CSV table of C-alpha atoms in Angstrom, one decimal:
chain,number,residue,atom,x,y,z
A,1,UNK,CA,-17.7,-153.8,117.1
A,2,UNK,CA,-14.8,-152.4,118.8
A,3,UNK,CA,-13.1,-149.4,117.5
A,4,UNK,CA,-9.7,-150.9,117.5
A,5,UNK,CA,-10.4,-154.2,115.5
A,6,UNK,CA,-12.2,-151.6,112.5
A,7,UNK,CA,-8.5,-149.5,112.3
A,8,UNK,CA,-7.0,-153.2,113.0
A,9,UNK,CA,-9.0,-154.1,110.1
A,10,UNK,CA,-9.3,-151.0,108.0
A,11,UNK,CA,-5.3,-151.2,107.9
A,12,UNK,CA,-4.9,-155.3,106.9
A,13,UNK,CA,-7.1,-154.6,103.8
A,14,UNK,CA,-4.6,-151.7,102.9
A,15,UNK,CA,-1.5,-154.0,104.1
A,16,UNK,CA,-3.0,-156.6,101.4
A,17,UNK,CA,-4.2,-154.6,98.3
A,18,UNK,CA,-1.1,-154.8,95.8
A,19,UNK,CA,-1.5,-158.6,96.6
A,20,UNK,CA,-5.4,-158.0,95.8
A,21,UNK,CA,-4.8,-155.9,92.8
A,22,UNK,CA,-2.7,-158.4,91.6
A,23,UNK,CA,-4.3,-161.6,92.1
A,24,UNK,CA,-7.7,-159.7,90.5
A,25,UNK,CA,-5.3,-159.5,87.3
A,26,UNK,CA,-3.9,-163.1,87.2
A,27,UNK,CA,-7.7,-164.1,87.4
A,28,UNK,CA,-8.8,-161.8,84.8
A,29,UNK,CA,-6.4,-163.2,82.6
A,30,UNK,CA,-8.2,-166.3,82.2
A,31,UNK,CA,-11.2,-166.5,79.6
A,32,UNK,CA,-14.0,-167.7,81.8
A,33,UNK,CA,-16.7,-167.2,79.4
A,34,UNK,CA,-19.3,-169.6,79.2
A,35,UNK,CA,-17.9,-173.4,79.0
A,36,UNK,CA,-14.7,-171.8,79.3
A,37,UNK,CA,-14.6,-171.5,83.1
A,38,UNK,CA,-11.8,-174.2,83.9
A,39,UNK,CA,-8.8,-172.7,84.4
A,40,UNK,CA,-9.7,-169.7,86.4
A,41,UNK,CA,-12.1,-172.7,88.7
A,42,UNK,CA,-9.1,-174.1,89.6
A,43,UNK,CA,-7.2,-170.9,90.3
A,44,UNK,CA,-9.6,-170.2,92.8
A,45,UNK,CA,-10.1,-173.8,94.3
A,46,UNK,CA,-6.3,-173.6,94.3
A,47,UNK,CA,-6.7,-170.5,96.2
A,48,UNK,CA,-9.2,-171.3,99.1
A,49,UNK,CA,-7.7,-174.7,99.5
A,50,UNK,CA,-3.5,-172.7,100.5
A,51,UNK,CA,-6.3,-170.6,102.9
A,52,UNK,CA,-7.2,-173.5,104.7
A,53,UNK,CA,-10.6,-173.8,103.7
A,54,UNK,CA,-12.7,-176.9,102.6
A,55,UNK,CA,-13.1,-177.0,99.5
A,56,UNK,CA,-16.0,-178.5,97.6
A,57,UNK,CA,-16.0,-178.8,93.8
A,58,UNK,CA,-18.7,-180.7,91.9
A,59,UNK,CA,-20.0,-180.6,88.2
A,60,UNK,CA,-23.7,-178.7,87.8
A,61,UNK,CA,-25.7,-182.0,87.0
A,62,UNK,CA,-29.4,-180.7,85.7
A,63,UNK,CA,-31.5,-183.7,87.1
A,64,UNK,CA,-31.2,-182.8,90.1
A,65,UNK,CA,-31.9,-179.0,89.8
A,66,UNK,CA,-34.3,-179.1,86.9
A,67,UNK,CA,-37.7,-179.5,89.1
A,68,UNK,CA,-36.0,-177.0,91.7
A,69,UNK,CA,-38.1,-173.3,91.8
A,70,UNK,CA,-36.0,-171.0,90.0
A,71,UNK,CA,-34.3,-173.8,87.3
A,72,UNK,CA,-33.9,-172.0,84.1
A,73,UNK,CA,-34.1,-174.6,81.1
A,74,UNK,CA,-31.0,-174.9,78.3
A,75,UNK,CA,-30.5,-175.8,75.5
A,76,UNK,CA,-28.4,-179.4,75.1
A,77,UNK,CA,-26.3,-180.6,78.3
A,78,UNK,CA,-23.4,-179.1,80.6
A,79,UNK,CA,-20.0,-180.7,79.8
A,80,UNK,CA,-18.0,-178.1,81.9
A,81,UNK,CA,-20.2,-176.3,84.0
A,82,UNK,CA,-18.1,-176.6,87.5
A,83,UNK,CA,-18.6,-174.6,91.1
A,84,UNK,CA,-16.6,-173.9,93.5
A,85,UNK,CA,-17.3,-173.8,96.9
A,86,UNK,CA,-14.4,-172.7,100.2
A,87,UNK,CA,-16.5,-173.6,103.4
A,88,UNK,CA,-15.0,-172.1,106.7
A,89,UNK,CA,-16.5,-174.0,110.2
A,90,UNK,CA,-15.8,-172.3,113.2
A,91,UNK,CA,-14.8,-173.4,116.3
A,92,UNK,CA,-17.1,-171.4,118.2
A,93,UNK,CA,-19.7,-170.7,116.3
A,94,UNK,CA,-20.8,-167.6,118.1
A,95,UNK,CA,-21.9,-165.4,115.4
A,96,UNK,CA,-24.5,-165.6,112.3
A,97,UNK,CA,-23.3,-167.8,109.0
A,98,UNK,CA,-22.9,-165.9,106.0
A,99,UNK,CA,-22.7,-166.6,102.0
A,100,UNK,CA,-20.0,-164.8,99.7
A,101,UNK,CA,-21.3,-165.3,96.4
A,102,UNK,CA,-20.0,-164.4,93.3
A,103,UNK,CA,-19.6,-165.6,89.6
A,104,UNK,CA,-16.7,-166.6,87.6
A,105,UNK,CA,-17.9,-166.4,84.7
A,106,UNK,CA,-17.7,-163.1,82.4
A,107,UNK,CA,-20.0,-162.3,78.7
A,108,UNK,CA,-17.7,-162.5,75.5
A,109,UNK,CA,-15.2,-160.4,74.3
A,110,UNK,CA,-16.9,-159.0,71.3
A,111,UNK,CA,-14.8,-157.6,68.4
A,112,UNK,CA,-11.7,-157.3,69.7
A,113,UNK,CA,-10.4,-154.3,67.3
A,114,UNK,CA,-13.1,-152.4,69.0
A,115,UNK,CA,-11.2,-153.0,72.6
A,116,UNK,CA,-8.0,-150.6,73.1
A,117,UNK,CA,-6.6,-153.6,74.5
A,118,UNK,CA,-6.7,-157.2,74.4
A,119,UNK,CA,-9.4,-158.0,76.9
A,120,UNK,CA,-7.9,-161.3,78.5
A,121,UNK,CA,-4.5,-159.1,78.9
A,122,UNK,CA,-5.5,-156.7,82.2
A,123,UNK,CA,-3.4,-153.9,82.9
A,124,UNK,CA,-4.1,-150.8,85.4
A,125,UNK,CA,-4.2,-147.1,84.5
A,126,UNK,CA,-4.8,-144.4,85.7
A,127,UNK,CA,-6.4,-146.5,88.9
A,128,UNK,CA,-8.3,-148.6,87.0
A,129,UNK,CA,-8.2,-152.2,86.1
A,130,UNK,CA,-8.9,-153.0,82.6
A,131,UNK,CA,-9.7,-156.5,81.5
A,132,UNK,CA,-13.3,-158.6,80.4
A,133,UNK,CA,-14.6,-159.1,83.4
A,134,UNK,CA,-12.7,-157.3,85.8
A,135,UNK,CA,-15.6,-155.5,87.3
A,136,UNK,CA,-18.6,-158.3,86.5
A,137,UNK,CA,-17.7,-159.5,88.4
A,138,UNK,CA,-14.2,-161.0,89.6
A,139,UNK,CA,-13.5,-157.8,91.8
A,140,UNK,CA,-16.6,-159.0,93.5
A,141,UNK,CA,-15.2,-161.8,94.3
A,142,UNK,CA,-11.0,-161.1,95.1
A,143,UNK,CA,-12.7,-158.6,97.6
A,144,UNK,CA,-14.6,-161.3,99.4
A,145,UNK,CA,-11.5,-163.1,99.2
A,146,UNK,CA,-9.2,-160.5,101.0
A,147,UNK,CA,-12.1,-158.8,103.1
A,148,UNK,CA,-11.3,-163.2,105.0
A,149,UNK,CA,-7.6,-162.4,104.5
A,150,UNK,CA,-7.6,-159.2,106.3
A,151,UNK,CA,-9.2,-161.0,109.1
A,152,UNK,CA,-6.2,-163.6,108.7
A,153,UNK,CA,-4.1,-161.1,108.6
A,154,UNK,CA,-4.9,-160.3,112.1
A,155,UNK,CA,-4.7,-163.7,113.1
A,156,UNK,CA,-8.4,-163.4,113.4
A,157,UNK,CA,-11.7,-165.7,111.9
A,158,UNK,CA,-15.0,-165.6,111.5
A,159,UNK,CA,-16.4,-166.6,114.8
A,160,UNK,CA,-19.8,-168.3,112.4
A,161,UNK,CA,-19.6,-170.4,109.2
A,162,UNK,CA,-19.0,-168.9,106.3
A,163,UNK,CA,-19.2,-170.4,102.2
A,164,UNK,CA,-17.3,-168.4,99.7
A,165,UNK,CA,-19.1,-169.5,96.5
A,166,UNK,CA,-17.5,-169.2,93.0
A,167,UNK,CA,-20.5,-169.6,90.6
A,168,UNK,CA,-21.1,-170.9,87.0
A,169,UNK,CA,-24.1,-169.0,84.9
A,170,UNK,CA,-24.8,-166.2,86.5
A,171,UNK,CA,-24.9,-164.5,82.8
A,172,UNK,CA,-27.1,-167.0,81.4
A,173,UNK,CA,-29.5,-168.6,84.1
A,174,UNK,CA,-28.1,-168.9,87.5
A,175,UNK,CA,-28.0,-172.2,88.0
A,176,UNK,CA,-24.6,-172.4,89.4
A,177,UNK,CA,-26.2,-170.2,92.6
A,178,UNK,CA,-29.2,-172.5,92.4
A,179,UNK,CA,-26.7,-175.7,92.5
A,180,UNK,CA,-25.6,-174.5,95.3
A,181,UNK,CA,-29.1,-174.5,97.4
A,182,UNK,CA,-29.1,-178.0,96.0
A,183,UNK,CA,-25.9,-178.7,97.8
A,184,UNK,CA,-27.2,-177.6,101.4
A,185,UNK,CA,-25.1,-174.6,101.6
A,186,UNK,CA,-27.4,-172.4,103.3
A,187,UNK,CA,-26.6,-169.4,105.5
A,188,UNK,CA,-28.2,-166.3,107.6
A,189,UNK,CA,-27.2,-164.1,104.8
A,190,UNK,CA,-25.8,-163.6,101.8
A,191,UNK,CA,-23.4,-160.7,100.0
A,192,UNK,CA,-23.1,-160.5,96.5
A,193,UNK,CA,-20.6,-157.6,95.4
A,194,UNK,CA,-21.5,-157.4,91.9
A,195,UNK,CA,-20.6,-153.8,90.4
A,196,UNK,CA,-23.5,-151.3,91.1
A,197,UNK,CA,-21.1,-148.0,92.2
A,198,UNK,CA,-20.9,-149.4,95.9
A,199,UNK,CA,-24.9,-148.8,96.8
A,200,UNK,CA,-26.9,-151.3,98.2
A,201,UNK,CA,-29.5,-152.9,95.7
A,202,UNK,CA,-33.0,-152.5,96.5
A,203,UNK,CA,-34.5,-154.2,94.1
A,204,UNK,CA,-33.8,-155.8,90.7
A,205,UNK,CA,-35.4,-156.6,88.0
A,206,UNK,CA,-36.0,-160.6,86.5
A,207,UNK,CA,-35.2,-161.9,83.0
A,208,UNK,CA,-36.7,-163.8,80.2
A,209,UNK,CA,-35.0,-165.0,77.5
A,210,UNK,CA,-36.2,-166.9,74.3
A,211,UNK,CA,-35.5,-167.8,70.9
A,212,UNK,CA,-38.0,-167.4,67.8
A,213,UNK,CA,-37.7,-169.4,64.9
A,214,UNK,CA,-39.6,-168.7,61.7
A,215,UNK,CA,-40.2,-170.9,58.6
A,216,UNK,CA,-40.0,-169.7,55.1
A,217,UNK,CA,-40.3,-170.8,51.4
A,218,UNK,CA,-37.2,-171.1,50.2
A,219,UNK,CA,-37.4,-169.3,46.3
A,220,UNK,CA,-34.9,-167.6,43.6
A,221,UNK,CA,-34.2,-164.1,44.7
A,222,UNK,CA,-35.9,-163.4,40.6
A,223,UNK,CA,-39.2,-164.3,42.2
A,224,UNK,CA,-38.6,-163.4,45.4
A,225,UNK,CA,-42.9,-162.1,45.4
A,226,UNK,CA,-44.1,-166.4,45.7
A,227,UNK,CA,-41.7,-167.5,48.2
A,228,UNK,CA,-41.5,-166.0,52.1
A,229,UNK,CA,-38.5,-163.8,53.2
A,230,UNK,CA,-38.3,-165.3,56.8
A,231,UNK,CA,-36.1,-162.9,58.1
A,232,UNK,CA,-38.7,-159.6,56.9
A,233,UNK,CA,-40.8,-161.4,58.7
A,234,UNK,CA,-39.2,-161.1,61.9
A,235,UNK,CA,-39.6,-157.1,61.7
A,236,UNK,CA,-43.1,-157.6,62.9
A,237,UNK,CA,-42.6,-160.0,65.6
A,238,UNK,CA,-40.0,-157.5,67.0
A,239,UNK,CA,-42.2,-154.7,66.6
A,240,UNK,CA,-45.2,-156.2,68.6
A,241,UNK,CA,-42.5,-157.5,71.3
A,242,UNK,CA,-41.8,-153.7,71.6
A,243,UNK,CA,-45.8,-152.6,71.9
A,244,UNK,CA,-45.5,-155.1,75.0
A,245,UNK,CA,-42.7,-153.4,76.0
A,246,UNK,CA,-44.2,-150.1,76.9
A,247,UNK,CA,-46.9,-151.6,77.9
A,248,UNK,CA,-45.2,-152.9,80.8
A,249,UNK,CA,-43.5,-149.7,81.6
A,250,UNK,CA,-46.5,-147.7,81.8
A,251,UNK,CA,-46.3,-146.3,85.7
A,252,UNK,CA,-49.9,-148.3,86.1
A,253,UNK,CA,-47.3,-151.8,85.8
A,254,UNK,CA,-44.2,-150.9,88.0
A,255,UNK,CA,-43.4,-152.3,90.7
A,256,UNK,CA,-43.2,-149.6,93.7
A,257,UNK,CA,-39.2,-149.5,93.6
A,258,UNK,CA,-39.5,-148.9,90.0
A,259,UNK,CA,-42.1,-146.0,90.4
A,260,UNK,CA,-39.4,-142.9,89.1
A,261,UNK,CA,-38.2,-144.9,87.0
A,262,UNK,CA,-37.5,-144.1,82.8
A,263,UNK,CA,-38.0,-146.9,81.4
A,264,UNK,CA,-37.5,-150.0,83.4
A,265,UNK,CA,-38.1,-152.0,81.1
A,266,UNK,CA,-36.0,-153.1,78.4
A,267,UNK,CA,-36.6,-155.8,75.4
A,268,UNK,CA,-33.3,-156.6,73.4
A,269,UNK,CA,-33.1,-158.3,70.4
A,270,UNK,CA,-29.8,-159.9,70.7
A,271,UNK,CA,-29.2,-162.0,67.7
A,272,UNK,CA,-30.8,-163.0,64.8
A,273,UNK,CA,-29.2,-165.2,62.0
A,274,UNK,CA,-31.1,-166.7,58.8
A,275,UNK,CA,-31.1,-167.5,55.3
A,276,UNK,CA,-28.6,-169.5,53.4
A,277,UNK,CA,-27.6,-168.3,50.1
A,278,UNK,CA,-27.6,-164.2,49.0
A,279,UNK,CA,-29.4,-165.5,46.0
A,280,UNK,CA,-32.6,-167.5,47.5
A,281,UNK,CA,-34.9,-165.9,49.7
A,282,UNK,CA,-34.5,-167.2,53.5
A,283,UNK,CA,-36.7,-170.3,54.4
A,284,UNK,CA,-35.5,-169.5,58.4
A,285,UNK,CA,-34.8,-167.2,60.9
A,286,UNK,CA,-33.8,-167.6,64.3
A,287,UNK,CA,-34.3,-164.7,66.9
A,288,UNK,CA,-33.3,-164.7,70.1
A,289,UNK,CA,-34.9,-162.1,72.7
A,290,UNK,CA,-34.5,-160.8,76.0
A,291,UNK,CA,-36.6,-158.9,78.3
A,292,UNK,CA,-37.1,-157.8,82.2
A,293,UNK,CA,-39.6,-158.4,84.7
A,294,UNK,CA,-40.9,-156.9,87.6
A,295,UNK,CA,-40.2,-158.4,91.1
A,296,UNK,CA,-43.5,-159.8,91.9
A,297,UNK,CA,-44.6,-160.7,88.3
A,298,UNK,CA,-45.4,-163.9,87.9
A,299,UNK,CA,-43.2,-165.9,85.3
A,300,UNK,CA,-45.6,-168.0,83.3
A,301,UNK,CA,-48.1,-165.1,83.5
A,302,UNK,CA,-45.5,-163.1,81.2
A,303,UNK,CA,-44.5,-165.9,78.9
A,304,UNK,CA,-48.2,-165.7,78.2
A,305,UNK,CA,-48.0,-162.3,77.1
A,306,UNK,CA,-45.2,-162.8,75.4
A,307,UNK,CA,-46.6,-165.3,72.9
A,308,UNK,CA,-49.9,-164.0,72.6
A,309,UNK,CA,-48.1,-161.2,71.3
A,310,UNK,CA,-45.7,-162.8,68.8
A,311,UNK,CA,-48.8,-165.4,67.8
A,312,UNK,CA,-51.4,-162.0,67.2
A,313,UNK,CA,-48.7,-160.9,64.6
A,314,UNK,CA,-47.6,-164.1,63.2
A,315,UNK,CA,-52.0,-164.2,62.7
A,316,UNK,CA,-51.9,-160.3,60.9
A,317,UNK,CA,-48.7,-161.6,58.3
A,318,UNK,CA,-49.9,-163.2,55.2
A,319,UNK,CA,-46.9,-165.5,55.0
A,320,UNK,CA,-46.9,-166.0,59.1
A,321,UNK,CA,-50.0,-166.9,59.3
A,322,UNK,CA,-49.8,-170.0,57.6
A,323,UNK,CA,-46.3,-171.0,59.1
A,324,UNK,CA,-47.1,-169.4,63.1
A,325,UNK,CA,-43.8,-169.4,65.1
A,326,UNK,CA,-41.9,-171.6,67.1
A,327,UNK,CA,-41.1,-170.2,70.8
A,328,UNK,CA,-37.8,-172.0,72.5
A,329,UNK,CA,-37.3,-171.1,75.7
A,330,UNK,CA,-34.4,-171.3,77.0
A,331,UNK,CA,-31.6,-169.4,79.4
A,332,UNK,CA,-33.1,-166.9,81.8
A,333,UNK,CA,-36.1,-167.4,83.2
A,334,UNK,CA,-35.4,-164.9,86.0
A,335,UNK,CA,-37.6,-163.6,88.6
A,336,UNK,CA,-37.0,-160.7,90.2
A,337,UNK,CA,-36.3,-160.3,93.0
A,338,UNK,CA,-36.7,-156.6,96.0
A,339,UNK,CA,-34.6,-157.1,99.1
A,340,UNK,CA,-36.9,-154.0,100.0
A,341,UNK,CA,-39.7,-156.2,100.6
A,342,UNK,CA,-38.1,-158.4,103.2
A,343,UNK,CA,-39.0,-156.6,106.8
A,344,UNK,CA,-37.9,-159.7,108.6
A,345,UNK,CA,-35.6,-159.2,111.6
A,346,UNK,CA,-32.8,-161.4,109.9
A,347,UNK,CA,-32.5,-158.6,106.7
A,348,UNK,CA,-33.0,-155.6,108.8
A,349,UNK,CA,-30.2,-156.6,110.8
A,350,UNK,CA,-28.0,-157.5,107.9
A,351,UNK,CA,-28.6,-154.5,105.9
A,352,UNK,CA,-27.9,-152.6,109.4
A,353,UNK,CA,-24.6,-154.1,109.6
A,354,UNK,CA,-23.6,-153.1,105.7
A,355,UNK,CA,-24.9,-150.1,107.0
A,356,UNK,CA,-22.3,-149.1,110.0
A,357,UNK,CA,-19.4,-151.0,107.8
A,358,UNK,CA,-19.9,-148.6,104.7
A,359,UNK,CA,-20.2,-145.5,107.1
A,360,UNK,CA,-17.4,-146.6,108.7
A,361,UNK,CA,-15.0,-146.8,105.7
A,362,UNK,CA,-16.4,-144.1,103.1
A,363,UNK,CA,-17.9,-141.2,106.6
A,364,UNK,CA,-21.0,-141.2,104.9
A,365,UNK,CA,-24.8,-143.2,104.7
A,366,UNK,CA,-25.4,-146.1,102.5
A,367,UNK,CA,-27.0,-144.9,99.6
A,368,UNK,CA,-29.9,-147.3,98.1
A,369,UNK,CA,-30.8,-148.2,94.2
A,370,UNK,CA,-33.0,-150.2,92.4
A,371,UNK,CA,-31.2,-151.5,89.4
A,372,UNK,CA,-32.3,-153.2,85.6
A,373,UNK,CA,-30.8,-156.0,85.4
A,374,UNK,CA,-30.3,-159.2,87.6
A,375,UNK,CA,-28.3,-161.0,89.8
A,376,UNK,CA,-28.2,-164.4,92.1
A,377,UNK,CA,-29.6,-162.5,94.4
A,378,UNK,CA,-33.5,-163.9,93.9
A,379,UNK,CA,-31.9,-167.5,94.9
A,380,UNK,CA,-31.4,-166.7,98.1
A,381,UNK,CA,-34.1,-164.3,99.0
A,382,UNK,CA,-36.9,-165.7,96.7
A,383,UNK,CA,-36.0,-169.6,97.9
A,384,UNK,CA,-34.0,-169.9,100.3
A,385,UNK,CA,-35.2,-167.0,102.9
A,386,UNK,CA,-32.0,-165.7,103.3
A,387,UNK,CA,-31.7,-161.9,102.5
A,388,UNK,CA,-29.0,-161.3,99.5
A,389,UNK,CA,-27.3,-158.0,100.1
A,390,UNK,CA,-26.2,-156.6,96.5
A,391,UNK,CA,-23.0,-154.1,97.1
A,392,UNK,CA,-19.7,-153.9,95.1
A,393,UNK,CA,-17.2,-151.5,93.6
A,394,UNK,CA,-17.8,-149.0,90.8
A,395,UNK,CA,-17.1,-150.4,87.5
A,396,UNK,CA,-17.9,-149.4,83.9
A,397,UNK,CA,-18.3,-150.9,80.5
A,398,UNK,CA,-19.2,-154.1,82.1
A,399,UNK,CA,-20.9,-155.8,79.1
A,400,UNK,CA,-18.8,-153.5,76.7
A,401,UNK,CA,-15.6,-152.8,75.4
A,402,UNK,CA,-12.9,-152.0,77.9
A,403,UNK,CA,-14.2,-153.1,81.6
A,404,UNK,CA,-12.9,-151.5,83.7
A,405,UNK,CA,-13.0,-151.4,87.8
A,406,UNK,CA,-11.4,-148.3,89.8
A,407,UNK,CA,-9.2,-149.8,92.1
A,408,UNK,CA,-9.8,-147.1,94.9
A,409,UNK,CA,-13.6,-148.5,94.9
A,410,UNK,CA,-12.8,-152.3,95.3
A,411,UNK,CA,-10.1,-151.3,98.4
A,412,UNK,CA,-13.5,-149.7,100.5
A,413,UNK,CA,-15.8,-152.7,99.5
A,414,UNK,CA,-12.5,-154.6,100.6
A,415,UNK,CA,-12.6,-152.8,103.7
A,416,UNK,CA,-16.1,-152.5,104.1
A,417,UNK,CA,-17.1,-156.2,103.3
A,418,UNK,CA,-14.0,-157.1,105.9
A,419,UNK,CA,-16.1,-154.7,109.0
A,420,UNK,CA,-19.5,-156.5,107.5
A,421,UNK,CA,-18.1,-159.9,108.1
A,422,UNK,CA,-16.7,-159.1,111.7
A,423,UNK,CA,-20.1,-157.4,112.7
A,424,UNK,CA,-22.4,-160.2,111.0
A,425,UNK,CA,-20.3,-163.2,112.3
A,426,UNK,CA,-18.2,-161.8,115.2
A,427,UNK,CA,-14.5,-163.1,115.0
A,428,UNK,CA,-12.7,-165.9,117.0
A,429,UNK,CA,-9.1,-166.5,117.4
A,430,UNK,CA,-7.3,-168.7,114.3
């Protein structure tokens, strides 16, 4: 890239950074938990329209995506699941096309009294912007937008088509990104600025969600011995799932990117409920589980193993052997994805362009990391033959309390993204 253009782009990000932080604060104030993303998507659609992008806003229709690779099942229908895409159409199309993807949905805030300040009243303190979703991943959405703004600030635009995506459902299914593929949005590379410490994600795990339903025989607690306690019956099943977790963590089972990782596969029992009355032996119990899988690990085979260990444990239980649990697969059925396995010329070129951009901003090489979470990168990398680069700012407590993103890290990511766009797509005069 021309050194003068590089210098001017870095300065343009600096010139706009105060506005970028203000924009991020306003976006973070929208409590865009699942099913409540509409106001945040209104805000994003308005911002894209103001910038002259072609705005496409639509409600996800399950019938259009349920038979596509990567679909995750859901309980019930989507009522307010709306995606927003802003398209820049190049006049010259002399560069390489790009998807800038990010998710607008955030995880629940949890007990409000465990936050030092309200989760949807964002504020800046000591160089960090606080608020639910500030790091995961509204800062990334904003960095993508203001990287494009930096080009506009210089009266430039990408010399290739760019599709800016603000999607829902990343935190539970990924069906928002899948709906973008169904809608026809394709490009030669994708950039997803998830908050992973300014490192390039070389691999990500897949995730499986399930609900396990148990039923017992109700009786008064005075006669508990004659009833079956459905809540207590869950305990040996959870223990059996942990044995599967340890089996999958064995060194011989690991994908190469996780060869030296400590305990990459994690089981989480995220929710449990059951019973109707303190003095009645609970007749029912439901627990929700999440477990990770490696890149390349077959989902159907993993589901079969989960079912096998649950049923084997149930058959060893005096009550459960006569009332086997029901497993409901809902939410994530997400495959793992390893960018490191993509040896195509396109992937090498995209990674090289991001390496150069990061080096120019930070004066050091771009580090790689294999993460024990999942992102929407799998849709592009596995189902659209599109290398997906996950590279975003430093954030803390992204699913916990007092979530925050480091502002100087956000500045650097925006600068690197602007340089990457200029390098990958080329530039044309507005």
